[in-house]
CSV table of C-alpha atoms and ligand atoms in Angstrom, one decimal:
chain,number,residue,atom,x,y,z
Q,242,MET,CA,57.9,61.0,121.3
Q,243,TRP,CA,60.9,61.4,123.0
Q,244,PHE,CA,63.2,61.4,120.6
Q,245,LEU,CA,60.6,63.8,118.6
Q,246,ALA,CA,60.4,66.7,120.8
Q,247,GLY,CA,64.4,66.2,121.4
Q,248,SER,CA,65.5,67.0,117.5
Q,249,GLY,CA,62.8,69.8,117.7
Q,250,VAL,CA,65.0,71.2,120.8
Q,251,PHE,CA,68.4,70.8,118.9
Q,252,LEU,CA,66.9,72.2,115.5
Q,253,PHE,CA,65.8,75.6,117.5
Q,254,PHE,CA,68.6,76.0,118.8
Q,255,LEU,CA,70.4,75.5,116.1
Q,256,ALA,CA,68.5,78.2,113.9
Q,257,LEU,CA,69.2,80.3,116.5
Q,258,SER,CA,73.0,79.8,116.6
Q,259,ILE,CA,72.8,80.3,113.3
Q,260,LEU,CA,70.8,83.4,113.3
Q,261,LEU,CA,72.9,85.0,116.2
Q,262,GLN,CA,76.1,84.5,114.5
Q,263,ARG,CA,74.5,85.7,110.9
Q,264,TYR,CA,72.8,88.6,112.4
Q,265,ILE,CA,73.3,89.5,115.6
Q,266,LEU,CA,76.8,88.6,116.2
Q,267,ASN,CA,77.9,89.8,112.7
Q,268,PRO,CA,79.9,93.1,112.6
Q,269,ALA,CA,79.0,93.5,109.3
Q,270,HIS,CA,75.2,93.5,110.0
Q,271,GLN,CA,76.4,95.6,113.2
Q,272,LEU,CA,77.7,98.1,111.1
Q,273,LYS,CA,75.1,98.3,108.3
Q,274,HIS,CA,72.3,98.0,110.8
Q,275,ALA,CA,73.9,101.4,113.5
Q,276,ILE,CA,74.4,103.2,110.0
Q,277,GLN,CA,70.3,102.9,109.4
Q,278,GLN,CA,70.0,103.5,112.5
Q,279,ARG,CA,72.1,106.6,113.1
Q,280,GLU,CA,74.4,105.5,115.5
Q,281,PHE,CA,77.1,107.3,114.0
Q,282,PHE,CA,78.1,111.1,114.7
Q,283,ASN,CA,80.8,113.9,114.2
Q,284,LEU,CA,82.9,115.4,116.5
Q,285,TYR,CA,85.1,118.4,115.5
Q,286,GLN,CA,88.7,119.0,116.6
Q,287,PRO,CA,90.5,122.8,115.5
Q,288,LEU,CA,93.2,123.3,113.5
Q,289,ARG,CA,95.2,126.8,114.5
Q,290,CYS,CA,97.1,128.4,112.7
Q,291,SER,CA,101.3,128.6,114.5
Q,292,GLU,CA,102.0,132.0,114.4
Q,293,THR,CA,98.5,133.6,115.1
Q,294,GLY,CA,97.0,130.5,116.6
Q,295,GLN,CA,93.7,131.2,115.1
Q,296,LEU,CA,91.2,128.6,113.7
Q,297,VAL,CA,92.0,127.6,110.6
Q,298,GLY,CA,90.1,124.6,110.3
Q,299,VAL,CA,88.5,121.1,111.6
Q,300,GLU,CA,89.2,117.8,111.3
Q,301,VAL,CA,86.0,115.4,111.8
Q,302,LEU,CA,86.1,112.5,113.4
Q,303,VAL,CA,83.4,109.8,114.3
Q,304,ARG,CA,82.6,108.3,117.1
Q,305,TRP,CA,79.5,105.0,117.3
Q,306,LEU,CA,77.2,105.4,119.8
Q,307,HIS,CA,76.6,102.0,120.4
Q,308,PRO,CA,72.6,101.4,122.2
Q,309,SER,CA,74.3,98.4,124.6
Q,310,GLU,CA,78.0,98.9,124.1
Q,311,GLY,CA,77.9,102.6,125.3
Q,312,LEU,CA,80.5,105.3,123.0
Q,313,LYS,CA,83.2,103.3,120.5
Q,314,SER,CA,86.3,104.9,119.1
Q,315,PRO,CA,86.6,104.3,115.6
Q,316,VAL,CA,89.8,102.5,115.4
Q,317,THR,CA,87.5,99.4,117.4
Q,318,PHE,CA,85.3,99.4,114.9
Q,319,ILE,CA,86.6,101.6,111.1
Q,320,PRO,CA,89.1,98.1,109.7
Q,321,GLU,CA,85.7,96.4,110.2
Q,322,ALA,CA,84.0,99.0,107.8
Q,323,GLU,CA,86.5,99.1,105.7
Q,324,SER,CA,87.5,95.1,104.8
Q,325,THR,CA,82.9,95.2,104.2
Q,326,GLY,CA,83.1,98.1,102.2
Q,327,LEU,CA,80.8,99.6,104.2
Q,328,VAL,CA,83.0,102.3,105.2
Q,329,LYS,CA,81.9,104.3,101.6
Q,330,GLN,CA,78.1,104.3,103.1
Q,331,MET,CA,79.3,105.9,106.1
Q,332,THR,CA,81.0,108.6,104.6
Q,333,ALA,CA,78.5,109.4,102.7
Q,334,LEU,CA,76.3,110.1,106.2
Q,335,GLN,CA,78.9,112.5,107.5
Q,336,LEU,CA,79.4,114.5,104.8
Q,337,GLU,CA,75.2,114.8,105.0
Q,338,GLN,CA,76.0,115.3,108.6
Q,339,CYS,CA,78.9,117.6,108.5
Q,340,ALA,CA,77.3,119.6,105.5
Q,341,GLU,CA,74.5,119.9,108.0
Q,342,GLU,CA,75.8,120.6,111.9
Q,343,LEU,CA,78.4,123.2,110.1
Q,344,ALA,CA,76.3,125.1,108.2
Q,345,PRO,CA,75.9,128.0,111.0
Q,346,VAL,CA,79.9,127.4,110.9
Q,347,LEU,CA,80.9,127.4,107.4
Q,348,ALA,CA,77.8,131.2,107.5
Q,349,GLU,CA,81.0,133.1,109.5
Q,350,LEU,CA,83.5,131.8,108.0
Q,351,PRO,CA,82.8,130.1,104.6
Q,352,GLU,CA,87.1,129.0,103.8
Q,353,LEU,CA,87.6,126.7,106.8
Q,354,TRP,CA,89.2,123.5,105.4
Q,355,VAL,CA,87.4,120.8,106.5
Q,356,HIS,CA,89.0,117.2,106.6
Q,357,VAL,CA,87.2,113.9,106.3
Q,358,ASN,CA,89.4,111.1,106.7
Q,359,ILE,CA,89.1,108.7,104.1
Q,360,SER,CA,90.4,104.9,102.9
Q,361,ALA,CA,92.1,103.9,99.6
Q,362,GLN,CA,88.6,102.0,99.0
Q,363,HIS,CA,87.2,105.4,97.8
Q,364,LEU,CA,90.2,106.8,95.5
Q,365,ILE,CA,88.5,103.4,93.1
Q,366,ASP,CA,85.4,104.5,94.0
Q,367,ARG,CA,83.6,106.7,91.2
Q,368,ARG,CA,80.6,107.4,93.3
Q,369,SER,CA,82.5,108.1,96.4
Q,370,ILE,CA,85.0,110.4,93.9
Q,371,GLU,CA,81.8,112.1,92.1
Q,372,ARG,CA,80.2,112.9,96.0
Q,373,PHE,CA,83.3,114.6,97.2
Q,374,ILE,CA,83.0,116.7,94.3
Q,375,ALA,CA,79.5,117.2,95.3
Q,376,TYR,CA,80.0,118.2,98.7
Q,377,LYS,CA,82.4,121.2,97.5
Q,378,GLN,CA,79.4,122.7,96.7
Q,379,LYS,CA,78.9,123.2,100.3
Q,380,ILE,CA,81.9,122.9,102.4
Q,381,PRO,CA,83.7,125.2,99.7
Q,382,GLY,CA,87.4,124.2,102.6
Q,383,LEU,CA,86.8,120.4,102.1
Q,384,VAL,CA,90.1,118.5,102.5
Q,385,LEU,CA,90.5,114.8,102.1
Q,386,GLU,CA,93.1,112.8,104.5
Q,387,ILE,CA,94.6,109.8,103.4
Q,388,THR,CA,97.2,107.7,105.7
Q,389,GLU,CA,100.4,107.3,104.1
Q,390,GLY,CA,99.9,103.5,105.0
Q,391,HIS,CA,96.8,103.4,102.8
Q,392,MET,CA,98.6,105.6,99.9
Q,393,LEU,CA,100.8,102.3,99.1
Q,394,ALA,CA,98.0,100.0,99.3
Q,395,LEU,CA,96.6,101.1,95.2
Q,396,SER,CA,98.4,101.0,92.2
Q,397,SER,CA,100.1,104.1,92.1
Q,398,ASP,CA,97.8,104.9,88.3
Q,399,LEU,CA,94.4,104.8,89.4
Q,400,ILE,CA,95.5,106.9,92.5
Q,401,ARG,CA,96.8,109.4,90.7
Q,402,GLN,CA,94.0,109.8,88.2
Q,403,SER,CA,91.4,110.2,91.6
Q,404,LEU,CA,93.6,112.9,93.1
Q,405,GLN,CA,93.8,115.1,89.8
Q,406,GLN,CA,90.2,114.2,89.7
Q,407,LEU,CA,89.8,116.1,93.2
Q,408,LYS,CA,92.7,118.6,92.8
Q,409,ALA,CA,90.8,120.0,89.5
Q,410,ALA,CA,87.3,119.9,91.2
Q,411,GLY,CA,89.2,122.2,94.2
Q,412,VAL,CA,89.1,119.6,96.8
Q,413,ARG,CA,92.5,119.8,98.7
Q,414,ILE,CA,94.6,116.4,100.0
Q,415,ALA,CA,96.2,115.7,103.2
Q,416,ILE,CA,98.3,112.8,103.6
Q,417,ASP,CA,97.6,111.7,107.7
Q,418,ASP,CA,100.1,110.1,110.1
Q,419,PHE,CA,103.0,111.2,107.5
Q,420,GLY,CA,106.4,109.9,108.4
Q,421,THR,CA,104.8,106.1,109.7
Q,422,GLY,CA,104.7,104.5,106.1
Q,423,TYR,CA,107.7,104.2,103.2
Q,424,CYS,CA,105.8,106.7,101.1
Q,425,GLY,CA,109.0,108.1,98.7
Q,426,LEU,CA,110.2,111.2,97.8
Q,427,SER,CA,109.6,110.6,93.7
Q,428,TYR,CA,105.7,109.0,95.1
Q,429,LEU,CA,105.0,112.3,96.9
Q,430,ARG,CA,106.4,114.4,93.9
Q,431,GLU,CA,104.0,113.0,91.4
Q,432,LEU,CA,101.0,112.9,93.6
Q,433,PRO,CA,99.3,116.1,93.4
Q,434,VAL,CA,99.0,116.8,97.1
Q,435,ASP,CA,98.7,120.0,99.6
Q,436,ILE,CA,99.1,118.8,102.9
Q,437,LEU,CA,102.0,116.8,104.6
Q,438,LYS,CA,100.5,115.8,108.5
Q,439,ALA,CA,103.3,114.6,110.7
Q,440,ASP,CA,102.3,111.6,113.3
Q,441,LYS,CA,101.8,112.6,116.2
Q,442,SER,CA,104.9,109.5,117.9
Q,443,PHE,CA,107.0,112.6,116.2
Q,444,ILE,CA,105.8,115.0,118.2
Q,445,ALA,CA,105.4,113.7,121.0
Q,446,ALA,CA,109.1,112.3,120.7
Q,447,MET,CA,110.3,116.0,120.8
Q,448,GLY,CA,112.5,116.9,123.5
Q,449,THR,CA,113.1,112.9,124.7
Q,450,ASP,CA,113.9,111.4,121.4
Q,451,ALA,CA,116.5,113.0,119.2
Q,452,VAL,CA,116.4,110.3,116.8
Q,453,ASN,CA,112.3,110.8,115.7
Q,454,ALA,CA,113.1,114.5,117.0
Q,455,ASP,CA,115.5,115.4,113.5
Q,456,VAL,CA,112.7,112.3,111.4
Q,457,LEU,CA,110.4,115.7,111.9
Q,458,LYS,CA,112.5,118.2,111.0
Q,459,THR,CA,113.4,115.9,107.8
Q,460,ILE,CA,109.7,115.8,107.5
Q,461,LEU,CA,109.6,119.3,107.3
Q,462,THR,CA,112.4,120.6,104.7
Q,463,LEU,CA,110.7,118.0,102.5
Q,464,ALA,CA,107.0,119.7,102.6
Q,465,ARG,CA,109.1,123.3,102.1
Q,466,GLN,CA,111.1,122.2,99.2
Q,467,LEU,CA,107.8,120.4,97.5
Q,468,ASN,CA,105.4,123.1,99.0
Q,469,LEU,CA,103.2,121.2,101.0
Q,470,THR,CA,101.8,123.1,104.2
Q,471,THR,CA,102.7,121.0,107.2
Q,472,VAL,CA,100.0,119.9,110.1
Q,473,ALA,CA,101.8,118.6,113.0
Q,474,GLU,CA,98.6,116.5,115.6
Q,475,GLY,CA,99.0,115.6,118.8
Q,476,VAL,CA,100.1,118.9,120.4
Q,477,GLU,CA,99.6,118.6,123.8
Q,478,THR,CA,101.1,121.4,125.7
Q,479,ALA,CA,102.4,124.7,125.2
Q,480,GLU,CA,105.9,124.0,125.2
Q,481,GLN,CA,105.6,121.2,121.9
Q,482,ASP,CA,103.5,124.4,120.4
Q,483,GLN,CA,106.2,126.6,120.7
Q,484,GLN,CA,108.7,124.4,120.0
Q,485,LEU,CA,107.0,123.0,116.7
Q,486,ARG,CA,106.1,127.2,116.0
Q,487,THR,CA,110.2,127.9,116.0
Q,488,MET,CA,110.5,124.7,113.7
Q,489,GLY,CA,108.2,126.4,111.0
Q,490,VAL,CA,105.0,124.7,111.5
Q,491,ASP,CA,102.2,125.7,109.9
Q,492,LEU,CA,99.2,124.5,111.8
Q,493,GLN,CA,99.0,122.3,114.6
Q,494,GLN,CA,96.0,120.4,116.0
Q,495,GLY,CA,95.7,119.0,119.6
Q,496,TRP,CA,94.4,118.7,122.8
Q,497,HIS,CA,96.4,121.6,123.6
Q,498,HIS,CA,94.4,123.6,120.9
Q,499,GLY,CA,91.1,121.6,121.7
Q,500,TYR,CA,89.3,118.5,121.8
Q,501,PRO,CA,87.1,117.2,119.5
Q,502,MET,CA,83.9,118.4,120.4
Q,503,THR,CA,80.5,118.8,118.6
Q,504,ALA,CA,79.8,121.3,115.9
Q,505,GLU,CA,77.9,123.5,118.7
Q,506,ALA,CA,80.5,123.2,120.5
Q,507,LEU,CA,82.9,124.1,118.3
Q,508,LEU,CA,80.8,127.5,117.6
Q,509,ASN,CA,79.7,128.7,120.6
Q,510,THR,CA,83.5,128.4,122.1
Q,511,HIS,CA,86.5,128.7,119.3
Q,512,LEU,CA,84.5,130.0,116.7
Q,513,ARG,CA,82.9,132.8,119.2
Q,514,ALA,CA,86.0,133.3,121.4
Q,515,ASP,CA,87.9,133.2,117.7
Q,516,THR,CA,85.6,136.5,116.3
Q,517,SER,CA,85.8,137.9,120.0
Q,518,SER,CA,89.3,138.6,120.4
Q,519,GLY,CA,90.2,139.9,116.6
M,856,C2E,P1,93.9,110.0,112.7
M,856,C2E,O1,93.1,110.7,111.4
M,856,C2E,O2,95.5,110.2,112.6
M,856,C2E,O3,93.0,111.4,114.2
M,856,C2E,C1,93.6,112.0,115.0
M,856,C2E,C2,93.7,111.1,116.6
M,856,C2E,O4,94.7,111.4,117.6
M,856,C2E,C3,92.1,111.2,116.1
M,856,C2E,O5,92.2,109.5,117.3
M,856,C2E,C4,92.4,111.9,117.7
M,856,C2E,O6,91.2,112.0,118.6
M,856,C2E,C5,93.8,112.1,118.7
M,856,C2E,N1,94.0,113.5,119.3
M,856,C2E,C6,93.9,114.4,118.8
M,856,C2E,N2,94.8,115.4,120.0
M,856,C2E,C7,95.5,114.0,120.3
M,856,C2E,C8,96.3,114.4,120.8
M,856,C2E,O7,96.2,116.0,122.1
M,856,C2E,N3,97.0,113.8,121.7
M,856,C2E,C9,96.4,112.1,121.7
M,856,C2E,N4,97.3,111.3,121.7
M,856,C2E,N5,95.9,111.9,120.6
M,856,C2E,C10,94.8,113.0,120.0
M,856,C2E,P2,90.5,109.3,117.5
M,856,C2E,O8,89.4,110.0,117.2
M,856,C2E,O9,90.3,108.0,118.1
M,856,C2E,O10,90.7,108.1,115.5
M,856,C2E,C11,91.6,107.7,115.5
M,856,C2E,C12,91.2,107.3,113.5
M,856,C2E,O11,90.3,106.4,113.7
M,856,C2E,C13,92.3,108.4,112.8
M,856,C2E,O12,93.6,108.6,113.3
M,856,C2E,C14,91.8,107.9,111.2
M,856,C2E,O13,92.7,107.3,111.2
M,856,C2E,C15,89.9,107.4,111.8
M,856,C2E,N6,89.3,108.0,111.3
M,856,C2E,C16,88.4,109.3,113.0
M,856,C2E,N7,87.3,109.4,112.2
M,856,C2E,C17,87.2,109.0,110.7
M,856,C2E,C18,86.4,108.9,110.1
M,856,C2E,O14,85.6,109.5,109.9
M,856,C2E,N8,86.7,108.5,108.9
M,856,C2E,C19,87.3,107.4,108.7
M,856,C2E,N9,87.9,106.2,107.5
M,856,C2E,N10,88.4,107.3,109.6
M,856,C2E,C20,88.1,108.0,110.8
M,857,MG,MG1,93.2,112.3,110.0
M,858,MG,MG1,94.5,108.1,109.6
M,859,MG,MG1,96.7,111.5,111.7
């Protein structure tokens, strides 16, 4: 009798721990659940013209409002979303949210660049490519950002095919965090890339670290030779803004130009402020 009761308790806890591990504590299951529950939302950070300060685009940055853990940064869950393949579903949901939330913004600025971060996996997935091309109808200024390191993770033939298809459909491609990976010059020349985003570590190094400041100059020279648009990310001060303008960087992004914000805040503050000041 005692034995039976004891094994019953044991089996109960065993089943509970399996359930916990497989479903409740399992990060992939948590992500899937969060997608279903629509716990992800977007913030939009302005990209401004160096010369005029005008709003040219926004970068879409995902956030997770976790029911018990609160607001979570993408660096805590994007790696898991990528390794499980769920990132494709997340991006699909994100595009849907973007098109809906940005509709009033795009009504005023139809050509606004809308930068969406994607992963290497998207570029080898037919449905993702088709989805991006379809969203070009709703978001004419769609730009896809791929981190430099991700480009190298795949065979260049596959990437080239997808990029060429996107290019033919008018979707722009940006290389993110440029200068931190090992993207060779010849590789860059072959790929249909439109924009280089110099990694924020180079902007932070300006004025303090001569070697990294030189790397930034090299990146700008390279971009000019290849006819690419340059973006400096992580611009935090007026001094950096001024220096980057002198160096000829096309666009700037960072706290100095605007924090990541909701679509509503973008419309109310930045867009209205821009149009009213001419
Ligand atoms: P990223 O694409 O390089 O995005 C720029 C990051 O720099 C963002 O961090 C942004 O909030 C932050 N940032 C902006 N201005 C400044 C500044 O002036 N100073 C500093 N120190 N940081 C600044 P966030 O939003 O935490 O995103 C981190 C990374 O997570 C992104 O880096 C991107 O690689 C990834 N990520 C974000 N959203 C998504 C998404 O929707 N999908 C995918 N696949 N990845 C995403
Ligand atoms: Mg990015
Ligand atoms: Mg990145
Ligand atoms: Mg970046």
